[in-house]
C-alpha positions as a LaTeX table, in Angstrom:
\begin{tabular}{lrrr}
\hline
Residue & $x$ (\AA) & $y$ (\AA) & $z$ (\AA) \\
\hline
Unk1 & $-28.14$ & 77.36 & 11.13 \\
Unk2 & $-29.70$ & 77.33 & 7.93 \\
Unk3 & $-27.03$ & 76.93 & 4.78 \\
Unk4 & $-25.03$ & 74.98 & 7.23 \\
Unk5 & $-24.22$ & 71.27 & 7.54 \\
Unk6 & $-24.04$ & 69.15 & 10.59 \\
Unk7 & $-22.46$ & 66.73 & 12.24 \\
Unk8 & $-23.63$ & 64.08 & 14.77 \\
Unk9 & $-20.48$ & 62.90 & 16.84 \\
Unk10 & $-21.34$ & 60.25 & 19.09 \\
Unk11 & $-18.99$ & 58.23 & 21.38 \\
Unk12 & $-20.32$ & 55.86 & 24.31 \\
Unk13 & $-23.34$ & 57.49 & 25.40 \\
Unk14 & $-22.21$ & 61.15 & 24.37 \\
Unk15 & $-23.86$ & 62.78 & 21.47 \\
Unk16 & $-21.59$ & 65.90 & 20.40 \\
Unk17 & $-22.90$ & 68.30 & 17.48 \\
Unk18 & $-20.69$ & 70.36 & 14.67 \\
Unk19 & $-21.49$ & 72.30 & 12.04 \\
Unk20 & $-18.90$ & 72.22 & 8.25 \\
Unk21 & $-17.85$ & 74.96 & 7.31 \\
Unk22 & $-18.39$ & 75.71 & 3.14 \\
Unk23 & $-14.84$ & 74.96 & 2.19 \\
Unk24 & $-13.16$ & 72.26 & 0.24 \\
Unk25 & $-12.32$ & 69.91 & 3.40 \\
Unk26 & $-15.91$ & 69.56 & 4.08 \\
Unk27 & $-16.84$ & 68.36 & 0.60 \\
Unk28 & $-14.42$ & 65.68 & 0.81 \\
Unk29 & $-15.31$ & 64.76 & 4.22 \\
Unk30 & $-19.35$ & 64.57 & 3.73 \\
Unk31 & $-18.23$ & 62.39 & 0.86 \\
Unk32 & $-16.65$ & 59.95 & 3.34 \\
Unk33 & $-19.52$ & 60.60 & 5.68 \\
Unk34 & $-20.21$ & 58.22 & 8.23 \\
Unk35 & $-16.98$ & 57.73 & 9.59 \\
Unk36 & $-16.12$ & 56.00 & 12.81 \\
Unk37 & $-12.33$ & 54.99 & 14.47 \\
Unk38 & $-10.81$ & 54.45 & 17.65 \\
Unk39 & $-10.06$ & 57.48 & 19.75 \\
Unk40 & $-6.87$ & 58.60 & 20.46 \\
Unk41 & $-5.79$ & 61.56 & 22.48 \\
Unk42 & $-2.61$ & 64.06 & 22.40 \\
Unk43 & $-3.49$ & 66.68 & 25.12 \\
Unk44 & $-6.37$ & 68.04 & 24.17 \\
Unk45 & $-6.98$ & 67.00 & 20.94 \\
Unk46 & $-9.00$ & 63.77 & 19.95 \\
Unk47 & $-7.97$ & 62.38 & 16.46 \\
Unk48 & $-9.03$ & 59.02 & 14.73 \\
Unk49 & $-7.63$ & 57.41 & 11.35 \\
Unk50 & $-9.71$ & 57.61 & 8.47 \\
Unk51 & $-9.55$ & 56.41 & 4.82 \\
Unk52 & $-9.46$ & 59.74 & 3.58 \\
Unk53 & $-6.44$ & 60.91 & 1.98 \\
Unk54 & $-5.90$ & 64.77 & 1.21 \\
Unk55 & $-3.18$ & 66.77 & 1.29 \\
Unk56 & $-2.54$ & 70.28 & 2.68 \\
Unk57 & $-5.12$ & 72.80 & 0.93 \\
Unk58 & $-4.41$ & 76.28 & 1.09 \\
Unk59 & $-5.21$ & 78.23 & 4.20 \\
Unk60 & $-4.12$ & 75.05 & 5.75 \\
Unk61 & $-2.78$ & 76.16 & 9.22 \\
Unk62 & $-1.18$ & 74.39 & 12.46 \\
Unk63 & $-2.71$ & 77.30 & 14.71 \\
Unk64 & $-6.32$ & 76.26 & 15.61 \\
Unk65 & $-9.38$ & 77.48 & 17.54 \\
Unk66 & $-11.04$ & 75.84 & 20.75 \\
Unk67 & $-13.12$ & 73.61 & 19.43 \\
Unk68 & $-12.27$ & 73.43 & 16.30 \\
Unk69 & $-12.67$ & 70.26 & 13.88 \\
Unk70 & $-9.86$ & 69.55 & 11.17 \\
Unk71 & $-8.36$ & 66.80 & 8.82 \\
Unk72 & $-4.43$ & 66.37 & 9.52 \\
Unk73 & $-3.20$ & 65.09 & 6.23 \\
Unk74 & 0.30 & 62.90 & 7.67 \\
Unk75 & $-1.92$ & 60.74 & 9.34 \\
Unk76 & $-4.79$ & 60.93 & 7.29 \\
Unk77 & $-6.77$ & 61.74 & 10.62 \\
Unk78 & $-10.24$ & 63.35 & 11.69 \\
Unk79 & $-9.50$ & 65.98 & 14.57 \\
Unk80 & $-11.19$ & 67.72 & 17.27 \\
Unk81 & $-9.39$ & 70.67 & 19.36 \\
Unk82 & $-10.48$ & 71.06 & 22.57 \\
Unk83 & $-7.74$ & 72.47 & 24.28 \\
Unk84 & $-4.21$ & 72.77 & 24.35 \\
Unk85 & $-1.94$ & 70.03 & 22.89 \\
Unk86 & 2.02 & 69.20 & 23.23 \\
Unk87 & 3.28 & 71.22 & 20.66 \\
Unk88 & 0.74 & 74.58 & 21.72 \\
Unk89 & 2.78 & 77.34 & 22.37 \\
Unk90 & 1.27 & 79.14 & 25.89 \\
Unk91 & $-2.69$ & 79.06 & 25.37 \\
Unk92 & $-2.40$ & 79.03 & 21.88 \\
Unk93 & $-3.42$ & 75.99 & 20.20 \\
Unk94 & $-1.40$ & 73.90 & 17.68 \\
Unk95 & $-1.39$ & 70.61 & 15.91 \\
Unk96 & 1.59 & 68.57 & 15.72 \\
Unk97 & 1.86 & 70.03 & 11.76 \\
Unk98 & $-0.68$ & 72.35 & 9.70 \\
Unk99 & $-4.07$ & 70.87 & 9.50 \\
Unk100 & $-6.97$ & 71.69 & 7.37 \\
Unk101 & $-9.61$ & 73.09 & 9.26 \\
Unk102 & $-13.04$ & 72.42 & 8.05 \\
Unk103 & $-15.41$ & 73.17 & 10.76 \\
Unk104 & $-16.16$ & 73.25 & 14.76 \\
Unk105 & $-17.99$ & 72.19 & 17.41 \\
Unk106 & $-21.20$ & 73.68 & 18.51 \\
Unk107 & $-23.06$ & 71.75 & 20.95 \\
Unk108 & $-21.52$ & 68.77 & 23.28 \\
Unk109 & $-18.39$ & 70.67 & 24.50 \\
Unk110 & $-18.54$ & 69.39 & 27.89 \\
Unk111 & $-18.23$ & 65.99 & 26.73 \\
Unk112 & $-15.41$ & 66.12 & 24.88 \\
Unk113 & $-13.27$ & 66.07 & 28.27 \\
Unk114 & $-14.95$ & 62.82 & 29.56 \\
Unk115 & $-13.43$ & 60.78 & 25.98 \\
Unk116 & $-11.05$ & 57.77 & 26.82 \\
Unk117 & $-8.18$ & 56.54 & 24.54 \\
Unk118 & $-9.80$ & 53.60 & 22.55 \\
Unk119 & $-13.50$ & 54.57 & 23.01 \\
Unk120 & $-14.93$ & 53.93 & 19.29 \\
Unk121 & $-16.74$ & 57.31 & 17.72 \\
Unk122 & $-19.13$ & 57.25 & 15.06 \\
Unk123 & $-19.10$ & 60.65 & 12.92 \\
Unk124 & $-21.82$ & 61.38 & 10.53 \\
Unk125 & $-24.16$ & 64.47 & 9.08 \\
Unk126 & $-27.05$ & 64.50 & 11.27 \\
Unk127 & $-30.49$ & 64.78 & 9.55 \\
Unk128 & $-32.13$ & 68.25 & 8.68 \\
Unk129 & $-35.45$ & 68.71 & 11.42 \\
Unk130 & $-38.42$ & 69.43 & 9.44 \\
Unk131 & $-40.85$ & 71.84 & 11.25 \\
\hline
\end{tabular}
């Protein structure tokens, strides 16, 4: 994964691994890096409030891949996608309004299903391995 940048997700005992993609979004969000919220849940989506505020940036988009990890501007929130959500349209996924989409999930999947409303989750860049 060299070039790339990576996350560290961890809620309760669960340790959950992303990688940013090299886009706008995940400048501002390593600037804000470590972050950490309250979960909430809205099918299968996990979201938490941040202090970040951006608006939409183009490409933004409220069609999203499994697993993919995006800032949704209205409520200034940190996203995860795993799954489908209220407003997905069949086994398409969507967010309640376009998001901006700035990287995904690589290792941890599993986990993601086990996450309670309220559970606190601590987001930040996890350190490079030297070898």
């Amino acid at each position: 994964m060299s070039g790339y940048r990576e996350l560290r997700i961890e809620i309760r005992d669960f340790q959950i691994f992303g990688i940013l993609y090299d886009c706008a979004m995940a400048n501002i969000v390593s600037a804000h890096l470590p972050l950490s919220g309250k979960v909430s849940l809205w099918g299968g989506e996990i979201y938490f409030d941040t202090n970040i505020q951006c608006e939409e940036l183009k490409g933004s988009n409220e069609v999203v891949e499994l697993y993919q990890i995006a800032y949704w501007p209205p409520g200034r929130a940190f996203c995860i996608f795993f799954g489908t959500t209220p407003a997905s349209v069949g086994s398409q996924i969507h967010a309640a309004s376009p998001v901006n989409v700035f990287g995904e999930i690589v290792a941890g999947m599993e986990s993601l299903k086990k996450i309670k409303n309220g559970e606190e989750i601590y987001v930040s860049l996890e350190t490079p391995k030297r070898g």
